mmCIF file of C-alpha atoms and ligand atoms in Angstrom:
data_model
loop_
_atom_site.group_PDB
_atom_site.id
_atom_site.type_symbol
_atom_site.label_atom_id
_atom_site.label_comp_id
_atom_site.label_asym_id
_atom_site.label_seq_id
_atom_site.Cartn_x
_atom_site.Cartn_y
_atom_site.Cartn_z
ATOM 1 C CA MET A 1 48.935 -54.819 48.716
ATOM 2 C CA SER A 2 49.161 -51.370 50.154
ATOM 3 C CA GLN A 3 46.765 -48.692 49.034
ATOM 4 C CA SER A 4 49.532 -46.616 47.582
ATOM 5 C CA THR A 5 50.765 -49.327 45.237
ATOM 6 C CA GLN A 6 47.151 -49.981 44.289
ATOM 7 C CA TYR A 7 47.095 -46.603 42.529
ATOM 8 C CA SER A 8 50.667 -46.420 41.323
ATOM 9 C CA THR A 9 49.909 -47.692 37.845
ATOM 10 C CA LEU A 10 47.135 -45.165 37.154
ATOM 11 C CA ASN A 11 47.791 -42.546 34.611
ATOM 12 C CA THR A 12 45.219 -39.996 35.719
ATOM 13 C CA GLN A 13 45.369 -36.899 37.796
ATOM 14 C CA TYR A 14 43.969 -38.931 40.680
ATOM 15 C CA SER A 15 46.490 -41.706 40.323
ATOM 16 C CA ILE A 16 48.410 -40.630 43.322
ATOM 17 C CA LEU A 17 45.394 -40.565 45.570
ATOM 18 C CA ILE A 18 44.765 -43.296 48.017
ATOM 19 C CA MET A 19 41.345 -44.840 48.606
ATOM 20 C CA SER A 20 40.149 -42.541 51.387
ATOM 21 C CA ASP A 21 41.529 -39.572 49.529
ATOM 22 C CA ILE A 22 39.475 -40.324 46.476
ATOM 23 C CA PHE A 23 36.254 -40.305 48.506
ATOM 24 C CA ASP A 24 37.448 -37.063 50.054
ATOM 25 C CA LYS A 25 38.058 -35.700 46.581
ATOM 26 C CA ILE A 26 34.476 -36.508 45.554
ATOM 27 C CA LYS A 27 33.235 -34.782 48.672
ATOM 28 C CA GLU A 28 35.432 -31.806 48.008
ATOM 29 C CA LEU A 29 34.229 -31.505 44.410
ATOM 30 C CA THR A 30 30.604 -31.866 45.580
ATOM 31 C CA GLU A 31 31.083 -28.967 47.952
ATOM 32 C CA GLU A 32 32.888 -26.962 45.356
ATOM 33 C CA ILE A 33 29.991 -27.443 42.937
ATOM 34 C CA GLU A 34 27.418 -26.645 45.605
ATOM 35 C CA ASN A 35 29.206 -23.444 46.525
ATOM 36 C CA SER A 36 29.849 -22.316 42.977
ATOM 37 C CA LEU A 37 28.651 -18.855 42.176
ATOM 38 C CA VAL A 38 28.485 -17.347 38.737
ATOM 39 C CA GLN A 39 28.084 -13.738 37.705
ATOM 40 C CA SER A 40 28.069 -13.917 33.963
ATOM 41 C CA VAL A 41 27.479 -16.030 30.896
ATOM 42 C CA GLU A 42 31.246 -16.504 30.639
ATOM 43 C CA GLU A 43 31.417 -17.905 34.164
ATOM 44 C CA ILE A 44 28.584 -20.327 33.439
ATOM 45 C CA GLU A 45 30.509 -21.490 30.417
ATOM 46 C CA GLN A 46 33.657 -21.946 32.549
ATOM 47 C CA PHE A 47 31.616 -24.027 34.981
ATOM 48 C CA ARG A 48 30.313 -26.183 32.143
ATOM 49 C CA ILE A 49 33.777 -26.765 30.711
ATOM 50 C CA LYS A 50 35.191 -27.654 34.129
ATOM 51 C CA TYR A 51 32.508 -30.101 35.296
ATOM 52 C CA LEU A 52 30.641 -31.189 32.171
ATOM 53 C CA GLY A 53 32.919 -30.509 29.158
ATOM 54 C CA THR A 54 34.672 -33.237 27.162
ATOM 55 C CA LYS A 55 37.730 -32.967 29.377
ATOM 56 C CA ASN A 56 35.861 -32.333 32.602
ATOM 57 C CA ILE A 57 37.358 -33.132 35.954
ATOM 58 C CA ILE A 58 34.721 -35.699 36.971
ATOM 59 C CA LYS A 59 35.338 -37.975 33.987
ATOM 60 C CA PRO A 60 38.663 -39.490 35.226
ATOM 61 C CA LEU A 61 36.966 -40.561 38.447
ATOM 62 C CA PHE A 62 34.829 -43.051 36.510
ATOM 63 C CA GLY A 63 38.031 -44.738 35.374
ATOM 64 C CA GLU A 64 39.158 -45.151 38.968
ATOM 65 C CA ILE A 65 36.453 -47.708 39.686
ATOM 66 C CA ARG A 66 38.645 -50.597 38.594
ATOM 67 C CA ASN A 67 41.144 -49.644 41.294
ATOM 68 C CA VAL A 68 38.600 -49.523 44.045
ATOM 69 C CA ALA A 69 38.204 -52.484 46.330
ATOM 70 C CA ASN A 70 35.273 -54.671 45.286
ATOM 71 C CA GLU A 71 33.268 -54.103 48.432
ATOM 72 C CA ARG A 72 33.367 -50.326 47.877
ATOM 73 C CA LYS A 73 32.886 -50.280 44.082
ATOM 74 C CA LYS A 74 29.130 -49.759 44.335
ATOM 75 C CA GLU A 75 29.464 -46.959 46.876
ATOM 76 C CA PHE A 76 32.152 -45.339 44.726
ATOM 77 C CA GLY A 77 30.128 -45.600 41.531
ATOM 78 C CA GLN A 78 27.081 -44.028 43.171
ATOM 79 C CA ALA A 79 29.197 -41.225 44.633
ATOM 80 C CA VAL A 80 30.729 -40.320 41.246
ATOM 81 C CA ASN A 81 27.320 -40.496 39.526
ATOM 82 C CA ALA A 82 25.830 -38.296 42.222
ATOM 83 C CA LEU A 83 28.678 -35.838 41.703
ATOM 84 C CA LYS A 84 28.030 -35.728 37.981
ATOM 85 C CA GLN A 85 24.286 -35.215 38.504
ATOM 86 C CA LYS A 86 25.012 -32.480 41.009
ATOM 87 C CA ALA A 87 27.120 -30.673 38.394
ATOM 88 C CA GLU A 88 24.374 -31.053 35.794
ATOM 89 C CA ALA A 89 21.673 -29.836 38.169
ATOM 90 C CA LYS A 90 23.775 -26.877 39.198
ATOM 91 C CA PHE A 91 24.463 -26.004 35.587
ATOM 92 C CA ASP A 92 20.727 -26.202 34.718
ATOM 93 C CA GLY A 93 20.022 -23.962 37.699
ATOM 94 C CA PHE A 94 22.536 -21.391 36.459
ATOM 95 C CA LYS A 95 20.962 -21.417 33.018
ATOM 96 C CA GLU A 96 17.461 -20.924 34.369
ATOM 97 C CA GLU A 97 18.635 -18.082 36.566
ATOM 98 C CA LEU A 98 20.328 -16.464 33.627
ATOM 99 C CA GLU A 99 17.191 -16.656 31.502
ATOM 100 C CA ALA A 100 15.015 -15.308 34.297
ATOM 101 C CA ASN A 101 17.431 -12.441 34.845
ATOM 102 C CA ALA A 102 17.515 -11.692 31.146
ATOM 103 C CA SER A 103 13.734 -11.317 30.931
ATOM 104 C CA ASP A 104 13.837 -9.287 34.146
ATOM 105 C CA GLU A 105 16.359 -6.969 32.546
ATOM 106 C CA GLU A 106 14.212 -6.719 29.459
ATOM 107 C CA ALA A 107 11.135 -5.940 31.517
ATOM 108 C CA LYS A 108 13.049 -3.275 33.445
ATOM 109 C CA SER A 109 14.138 -1.621 30.204
ATOM 110 C CA ILE A 110 10.508 -1.069 29.128
ATOM 111 C CA ASP A 111 9.323 2.371 30.149
ATOM 112 C CA LEU A 112 5.616 1.980 30.752
ATOM 113 C CA THR A 113 5.137 5.710 31.044
ATOM 114 C CA ALA A 114 6.633 6.451 27.612
ATOM 115 C CA PRO A 115 4.094 7.671 25.041
ATOM 116 C CA GLY A 116 3.167 5.117 22.368
ATOM 117 C CA ILE A 117 4.286 5.275 18.766
ATOM 118 C CA ALA A 118 1.365 6.617 16.757
ATOM 119 C CA GLU A 119 0.234 4.556 13.775
ATOM 120 C CA GLN A 120 0.779 6.452 10.540
ATOM 121 C CA LEU A 121 -2.569 6.760 8.844
ATOM 122 C CA GLY A 122 -2.679 6.866 5.082
ATOM 123 C CA SER A 123 -4.653 9.531 3.292
ATOM 124 C CA ARG A 124 -6.759 9.570 0.173
ATOM 125 C CA HIS A 125 -5.192 10.904 -2.989
ATOM 126 C CA PRO A 126 -6.672 14.295 -3.950
ATOM 127 C CA VAL A 127 -7.631 12.897 -7.356
ATOM 128 C CA SER A 128 -9.570 10.078 -5.644
ATOM 129 C CA ILE A 129 -11.219 12.522 -3.248
ATOM 130 C CA VAL A 130 -12.419 14.754 -6.084
ATOM 131 C CA MET A 131 -13.419 11.871 -8.338
ATOM 132 C CA ASN A 132 -15.423 10.201 -5.545
ATOM 133 C CA ARG A 133 -17.141 13.496 -4.823
ATOM 134 C CA MET A 134 -18.025 13.999 -8.501
ATOM 135 C CA VAL A 135 -19.411 10.466 -8.715
ATOM 136 C CA GLU A 136 -21.410 11.000 -5.557
ATOM 137 C CA ILE A 137 -22.920 14.280 -6.814
ATOM 138 C CA PHE A 138 -24.072 12.719 -10.080
ATOM 139 C CA SER A 139 -25.298 9.515 -8.414
ATOM 140 C CA ARG A 140 -27.686 11.592 -6.348
ATOM 141 C CA ILE A 141 -29.576 12.625 -9.501
ATOM 142 C CA GLY A 142 -29.780 9.113 -10.876
ATOM 143 C CA PHE A 143 -26.565 8.615 -12.861
ATOM 144 C CA ASN A 144 -25.128 5.103 -12.803
ATOM 145 C CA VAL A 145 -21.377 4.489 -12.927
ATOM 146 C CA ALA A 146 -19.822 2.628 -15.855
ATOM 147 C CA GLN A 147 -16.188 1.628 -16.151
ATOM 148 C CA ASP A 148 -14.375 -0.157 -18.925
ATOM 149 C CA ARG A 149 -10.989 -0.910 -20.499
ATOM 150 C CA GLU A 150 -8.138 1.587 -20.873
ATOM 151 C CA ILE A 151 -6.775 -0.103 -24.005
ATOM 152 C CA GLU A 152 -9.427 0.632 -26.594
ATOM 153 C CA ASP A 153 -9.992 0.034 -30.268
ATOM 154 C CA ASP A 154 -10.256 2.772 -32.834
ATOM 155 C CA TRP A 155 -14.028 2.330 -33.221
ATOM 156 C CA HIS A 156 -14.967 2.986 -29.592
ATOM 157 C CA ASN A 157 -12.513 5.823 -29.018
ATOM 158 C CA PHE A 158 -12.942 7.638 -32.339
ATOM 159 C CA THR A 159 -14.967 6.288 -35.245
ATOM 160 C CA ALA A 160 -18.240 5.616 -33.419
ATOM 161 C CA LEU A 161 -17.884 9.077 -31.931
ATOM 162 C CA ASN A 162 -18.087 10.611 -35.365
ATOM 163 C CA THR A 163 -14.332 10.988 -35.656
ATOM 164 C CA PRO A 164 -13.319 8.837 -38.641
ATOM 165 C CA GLU A 165 -9.727 8.368 -39.668
ATOM 166 C CA ASP A 166 -8.142 11.492 -41.162
ATOM 167 C CA HIS A 167 -10.723 13.633 -39.409
ATOM 168 C CA PRO A 168 -8.873 16.751 -38.300
ATOM 169 C CA ALA A 169 -10.507 16.465 -34.860
ATOM 170 C CA ARG A 170 -8.228 13.518 -34.115
ATOM 171 C CA ASP A 171 -5.419 16.038 -33.825
ATOM 172 C CA MET A 172 -7.155 17.473 -30.755
ATOM 173 C CA GLN A 173 -6.188 14.333 -28.872
ATOM 174 C CA ASP A 174 -2.639 13.158 -29.457
ATOM 175 C CA THR A 175 -3.032 9.446 -29.221
ATOM 176 C CA TYR A 176 -0.773 6.655 -27.972
ATOM 177 C CA TYR A 177 -1.170 3.667 -30.293
ATOM 178 C CA LEU A 178 0.006 0.217 -29.350
ATOM 179 C CA LEU A 179 3.203 -0.838 -31.121
ATOM 180 C CA ASN A 180 2.517 -2.479 -34.487
ATOM 181 C CA ASP A 181 -1.236 -2.189 -34.028
ATOM 182 C CA PRO A 182 -2.875 0.954 -35.415
ATOM 183 C CA GLU A 183 -6.241 -0.428 -34.283
ATOM 184 C CA ARG A 184 -5.419 -0.403 -30.585
ATOM 185 C CA LEU A 185 -4.731 2.624 -28.477
ATOM 186 C CA LEU A 186 -4.791 3.999 -24.940
ATOM 187 C CA ARG A 187 -8.168 5.711 -24.663
ATOM 188 C CA THR A 188 -7.928 9.472 -24.956
ATOM 189 C CA HIS A 189 -11.232 10.042 -23.137
ATOM 190 C CA THR A 190 -13.841 7.983 -21.330
ATOM 191 C CA SER A 191 -16.362 8.774 -24.090
ATOM 192 C CA SER A 192 -15.278 5.325 -25.314
ATOM 193 C CA VAL A 193 -17.057 3.860 -22.285
ATOM 194 C CA GLN A 194 -20.236 5.708 -23.269
ATOM 195 C CA VAL A 195 -20.096 4.019 -26.677
ATOM 196 C CA ARG A 196 -19.759 0.641 -24.950
ATOM 197 C CA VAL A 197 -22.722 1.416 -22.688
ATOM 198 C CA MET A 198 -24.826 2.318 -25.743
ATOM 199 C CA ASP A 199 -23.745 -1.006 -27.310
ATOM 200 C CA TYR A 200 -25.405 -3.054 -24.604
ATOM 201 C CA GLN A 201 -28.029 -0.746 -23.086
ATOM 202 C CA LYS A 202 -31.010 0.883 -24.732
ATOM 203 C CA PRO A 203 -32.405 4.300 -23.665
ATOM 204 C CA PRO A 204 -33.141 5.705 -21.251
ATOM 205 C CA ILE A 205 -29.434 5.835 -20.405
ATOM 206 C CA ARG A 206 -28.061 7.954 -17.570
ATOM 207 C CA VAL A 207 -24.455 7.113 -16.891
ATOM 208 C CA ILE A 208 -21.159 8.621 -15.757
ATOM 209 C CA CYS A 209 -17.789 7.223 -16.720
ATOM 210 C CA PRO A 210 -14.939 7.991 -14.326
ATOM 211 C CA GLY A 211 -11.493 6.771 -15.304
ATOM 212 C CA ARG A 212 -7.930 7.337 -16.397
ATOM 213 C CA VAL A 213 -7.126 8.556 -19.899
ATOM 214 C CA TYR A 214 -3.921 9.101 -21.874
ATOM 215 C CA ARG A 215 -2.719 11.718 -24.316
ATOM 216 C CA ASN A 216 0.687 12.197 -25.851
ATOM 217 C CA GLU A 217 1.196 15.649 -24.387
ATOM 218 C CA THR A 218 4.437 17.239 -23.329
ATOM 219 C CA ILE A 219 4.482 17.060 -19.544
ATOM 220 C CA SER A 220 4.420 20.486 -17.914
ATOM 221 C CA ALA A 221 2.886 22.246 -14.922
ATOM 222 C CA ARG A 222 -0.436 22.406 -16.804
ATOM 223 C CA ALA A 223 -0.501 19.166 -18.815
ATOM 224 C CA HIS A 224 0.294 15.509 -18.300
ATOM 225 C CA CYS A 225 0.272 12.440 -20.526
ATOM 226 C CA GLN A 226 -2.193 10.746 -18.178
ATOM 227 C CA PHE A 227 -5.110 12.198 -16.270
ATOM 228 C CA HIS A 228 -8.629 11.337 -15.121
ATOM 229 C CA GLN A 229 -12.016 12.248 -16.436
ATOM 230 C CA VAL A 230 -15.597 11.999 -15.364
ATOM 231 C CA GLU A 231 -17.737 11.974 -18.471
ATOM 232 C CA GLY A 232 -21.524 11.746 -18.486
ATOM 233 C CA LEU A 233 -24.245 10.706 -20.928
ATOM 234 C CA TYR A 234 -28.000 11.095 -20.739
ATOM 235 C CA ILE A 235 -30.187 9.720 -23.522
ATOM 236 C CA ALA A 236 -33.950 9.620 -23.405
ATOM 237 C CA GLU A 237 -36.915 11.065 -25.275
ATOM 238 C CA LYS A 238 -37.009 14.871 -25.461
ATOM 239 C CA VAL A 239 -33.732 15.565 -23.681
ATOM 240 C CA SER A 240 -32.873 19.211 -24.325
ATOM 241 C CA PHE A 241 -29.987 21.623 -23.991
ATOM 242 C CA ALA A 242 -31.849 23.130 -21.010
ATOM 243 C CA ASP A 243 -31.571 19.753 -19.238
ATOM 244 C CA LEU A 244 -27.851 19.795 -19.900
ATOM 245 C CA LYS A 245 -27.391 23.281 -18.450
ATOM 246 C CA GLN A 246 -29.524 22.407 -15.458
ATOM 247 C CA THR A 247 -27.470 19.287 -14.761
ATOM 248 C CA ILE A 248 -24.155 21.113 -15.052
ATOM 249 C CA GLU A 249 -25.400 23.951 -12.855
ATOM 250 C CA TYR A 250 -26.521 21.494 -10.179
ATOM 251 C CA PHE A 251 -23.096 19.851 -10.291
ATOM 252 C CA ALA A 252 -21.237 23.188 -10.109
ATOM 253 C CA LYS A 253 -23.215 24.363 -7.088
ATOM 254 C CA GLU A 254 -22.716 21.058 -5.268
ATOM 255 C CA MET A 255 -19.024 20.972 -6.078
ATOM 256 C CA PHE A 256 -18.006 24.599 -5.631
ATOM 257 C CA GLY A 257 -20.721 26.116 -3.436
ATOM 258 C CA HIS A 258 -24.282 27.316 -3.834
ATOM 259 C CA GLN A 259 -23.409 30.830 -4.971
ATOM 260 C CA THR A 260 -21.634 29.372 -8.035
ATOM 261 C CA LYS A 261 -22.880 30.415 -11.474
ATOM 262 C CA ILE A 262 -22.153 28.754 -14.795
ATOM 263 C CA ARG A 263 -21.740 30.051 -18.323
ATOM 264 C CA VAL A 264 -21.267 28.245 -21.613
ATOM 265 C CA ARG A 265 -19.159 29.256 -24.593
ATOM 266 C CA PRO A 266 -19.557 27.798 -28.097
ATOM 267 C CA SER A 267 -16.983 25.171 -28.920
ATOM 268 C CA PHE A 268 -16.484 22.117 -31.085
ATOM 269 C CA PHE A 269 -16.450 18.351 -30.451
ATOM 270 C CA PRO A 270 -17.071 15.874 -33.263
ATOM 271 C CA PHE A 271 -19.574 13.900 -31.161
ATOM 272 C CA THR A 272 -21.792 16.759 -29.960
ATOM 273 C CA GLU A 273 -23.779 19.407 -31.767
ATOM 274 C CA PRO A 274 -24.083 22.064 -30.514
ATOM 275 C CA SER A 275 -20.958 21.872 -28.381
ATOM 276 C CA VAL A 276 -19.970 24.208 -25.583
ATOM 277 C CA GLU A 277 -17.257 24.769 -23.038
ATOM 278 C CA VAL A 278 -18.445 25.298 -19.449
ATOM 279 C CA ASP A 279 -17.051 27.916 -17.077
ATOM 280 C CA VAL A 280 -17.959 28.365 -13.406
ATOM 281 C CA SER A 281 -17.790 31.664 -11.567
ATOM 282 C CA CYS A 282 -14.528 31.788 -9.629
ATOM 283 C CA PHE A 283 -15.194 30.240 -6.225
ATOM 284 C CA ILE A 284 -11.961 31.649 -4.820
ATOM 285 C CA CYS A 285 -12.503 35.378 -5.409
ATOM 286 C CA GLY A 286 -16.232 35.267 -6.130
ATOM 287 C CA GLY A 287 -15.688 37.446 -9.198
ATOM 288 C CA ASP A 288 -13.257 40.084 -7.879
ATOM 289 C CA GLY A 289 -10.378 38.562 -9.832
ATOM 290 C CA CYS A 290 -7.543 36.398 -8.520
ATOM 291 C CA ASN A 291 -4.700 34.102 -9.550
ATOM 292 C CA VAL A 292 -6.915 31.054 -9.917
ATOM 293 C CA CYS A 293 -9.260 32.668 -12.469
ATOM 294 C CA LYS A 294 -6.408 34.714 -13.964
ATOM 295 C CA TYR A 295 -8.425 37.863 -13.178
ATOM 296 C CA THR A 296 -11.271 36.827 -15.513
ATOM 297 C CA SER A 297 -13.759 35.815 -12.737
ATOM 298 C CA TRP A 298 -14.434 32.523 -14.557
ATOM 299 C CA VAL A 299 -12.722 29.134 -14.597
ATOM 300 C CA GLU A 300 -13.224 26.452 -17.215
ATOM 301 C CA ILE A 301 -14.285 23.021 -15.962
ATOM 302 C CA GLY A 302 -15.073 20.984 -19.094
ATOM 303 C CA GLY A 303 -16.860 20.469 -22.375
ATOM 304 C CA CYS A 304 -20.339 19.283 -23.250
ATOM 305 C CA GLY A 305 -23.085 19.322 -25.837
ATOM 306 C CA MET A 306 -26.020 17.526 -27.396
ATOM 307 C CA VAL A 307 -25.062 14.080 -28.678
ATOM 308 C CA ASP A 308 -24.673 14.193 -32.461
ATOM 309 C CA PRO A 309 -27.455 12.059 -34.073
ATOM 310 C CA LYS A 310 -24.735 10.336 -36.098
ATOM 311 C CA VAL A 311 -23.249 8.956 -32.853
ATOM 312 C CA LEU A 312 -26.632 7.608 -31.742
ATOM 313 C CA GLU A 313 -27.078 5.909 -35.103
ATOM 314 C CA ASN A 314 -23.530 4.450 -34.931
ATOM 315 C CA CYS A 315 -24.544 2.857 -31.648
ATOM 316 C CA GLY A 316 -27.883 1.516 -32.904
ATOM 317 C CA ILE A 317 -30.078 4.120 -31.194
ATOM 318 C CA ASP A 318 -32.964 5.685 -33.113
ATOM 319 C CA SER A 319 -32.004 9.361 -33.383
ATOM 320 C CA ASP A 320 -35.525 10.368 -34.426
ATOM 321 C CA LYS A 321 -36.917 9.081 -31.176
ATOM 322 C CA TYR A 322 -34.114 9.862 -28.764
ATOM 323 C CA THR A 323 -31.916 12.813 -28.008
ATOM 324 C CA GLY A 324 -29.233 13.169 -25.411
ATOM 325 C CA PHE A 325 -26.493 15.237 -23.903
ATOM 326 C CA ALA A 326 -22.922 14.392 -22.972
ATOM 327 C CA PHE A 327 -20.308 16.139 -20.891
ATOM 328 C CA GLY A 328 -16.716 15.573 -19.918
ATOM 329 C CA MET A 329 -14.596 17.026 -17.110
ATOM 330 C CA GLY A 330 -10.985 16.628 -16.097
ATOM 331 C CA VAL A 331 -10.600 15.487 -12.494
ATOM 332 C CA GLU A 332 -7.077 16.859 -12.049
ATOM 333 C CA ARG A 333 -8.201 20.245 -13.311
ATOM 334 C CA ILE A 334 -11.003 20.408 -10.758
ATOM 335 C CA ALA A 335 -8.699 19.130 -7.987
ATOM 336 C CA MET A 336 -6.149 21.800 -8.884
ATOM 337 C CA LEU A 337 -8.779 24.526 -8.801
ATOM 338 C CA LYS A 338 -10.323 23.246 -5.610
ATOM 339 C CA TYR A 339 -7.042 22.865 -3.711
ATOM 340 C CA GLN A 340 -5.148 25.606 -5.568
ATOM 341 C CA ILE A 341 -2.437 23.241 -6.727
ATOM 342 C CA ASN A 342 -0.337 25.014 -9.314
ATOM 343 C CA ASP A 343 1.485 22.065 -10.876
ATOM 344 C CA ILE A 344 -0.326 18.965 -12.204
ATOM 345 C CA ARG A 345 2.863 16.896 -11.840
ATOM 346 C CA LEU A 346 2.465 16.997 -8.052
ATOM 347 C CA LEU A 347 -0.597 14.814 -8.509
ATOM 348 C CA PHE A 348 1.448 12.035 -10.077
ATOM 349 C CA GLU A 349 4.669 12.137 -8.077
ATOM 350 C CA ASN A 350 3.075 10.800 -4.887
ATOM 351 C CA ASP A 351 5.381 12.659 -2.540
ATOM 352 C CA VAL A 352 4.025 11.759 0.907
ATOM 353 C CA ARG A 353 4.598 15.313 2.188
ATOM 354 C CA PHE A 354 2.236 16.540 -0.508
ATOM 355 C CA LEU A 355 -0.340 13.768 -0.121
ATOM 356 C CA GLN A 356 -0.506 14.053 3.695
ATOM 357 C CA GLN A 357 -2.165 17.432 3.318
ATOM 358 C CA PHE A 358 -5.374 15.898 2.003
ATOM 359 C CA GLU A 359 -6.248 13.649 4.940
ATOM 360 C CA ALA A 360 -9.261 15.704 5.892
ATOM 361 C CA GLY A 361 -10.897 15.112 2.541
ATOM 362 C CA LEU A 362 -12.946 17.604 0.618
HETATM 363 N N1 LIG B 401 -14.528 13.790 -24.667
HETATM 364 C C1 LIG B 401 -14.234 15.178 -24.558
HETATM 365 C C2 LIG B 401 -12.778 15.356 -24.145
HETATM 366 O O1 LIG B 401 -12.196 14.437 -23.692
HETATM 367 C C3 LIG B 401 -15.096 15.873 -23.540
HETATM 368 C C4 LIG B 401 -16.533 15.883 -23.921
HETATM 369 C C5 LIG B 401 -17.357 14.851 -23.580
HETATM 370 C C6 LIG B 401 -17.049 16.937 -24.671
HETATM 371 C C7 LIG B 401 -18.692 14.870 -23.954
HETATM 372 C C8 LIG B 401 -18.358 16.966 -25.037
HETATM 373 C C9 LIG B 401 -19.154 15.913 -24.662
HETATM 374 O O2 LIG B 401 -12.225 16.410 -24.312
#
């Protein structure tokens, strides 16, 4: 049988090749693979399709084995396998090269001399800055900090503080009550915390109560329905109004500067008697008159007075033995004075451009 007839029945692209040709073909493909060069991902893919894809050009050669003379079958099989492995090795090489190049490219695109991106530092809220400062000033003269719930009952917010139902003084603090529960409300001041302290602690008591409070006020540049207070309470034997003034004066000088003076004006709170409103000398103009003090030389910072004996009795404290003073200050008000902020709403909107200005603290 001649070699040409040997292949005549084959239905492959190599069917017309004679025996020596088919070994030549393997050699030719081997060289072709060895010499292959690729420039791009697309060319690697073309290589894969040609030599390793489902219809690759090596596959038909495996079928040729049945047409190869027995004594050369082994040699032929090894040659085709070697060809296939060559294609696989080449392809793996291309892939590795591509990956190496890609990370090279990436590395080249990093500019090591470029300045870094600065981390954005957060800043403390002005209300927190002022509140922390107030707490710190009072802690230095022995006041402890007490905090408690914002949803209060009527007793702790009003009745224990000598403000029974229908007392006209309740109108001073427009109250948010919880729906369907006239007994529960959002505290209108942190005096409620002082009542709770008196519930579980016996005199001497020296405590400040920082915290958020709520009042149903129309929101404007000067008023908000939520704000913060630092209230204080001192109960011991023989506490006098002079002690109160001394304490407030110490606070004012620490907070606004040592040249600061205080004055008190008679006022009314149901839980203190006598009651006064406290002004500090204007720390902006020093008394010459300016926008902050509205040309009066004084700015109001809060209310205070001697604890009404009725309140002490309501809280189980012997009012014959003990006396005390209480004070309350609005944190936003002091922050606004200190930083000359003319609209309280800015303190609740949390616009970063506004808040960023307080990074340096007080
Ligand atoms: N609780 C009062 C208020 O919120 C402030 C205050 C506290 C006044 C203690 C006198 C004594 O307005």
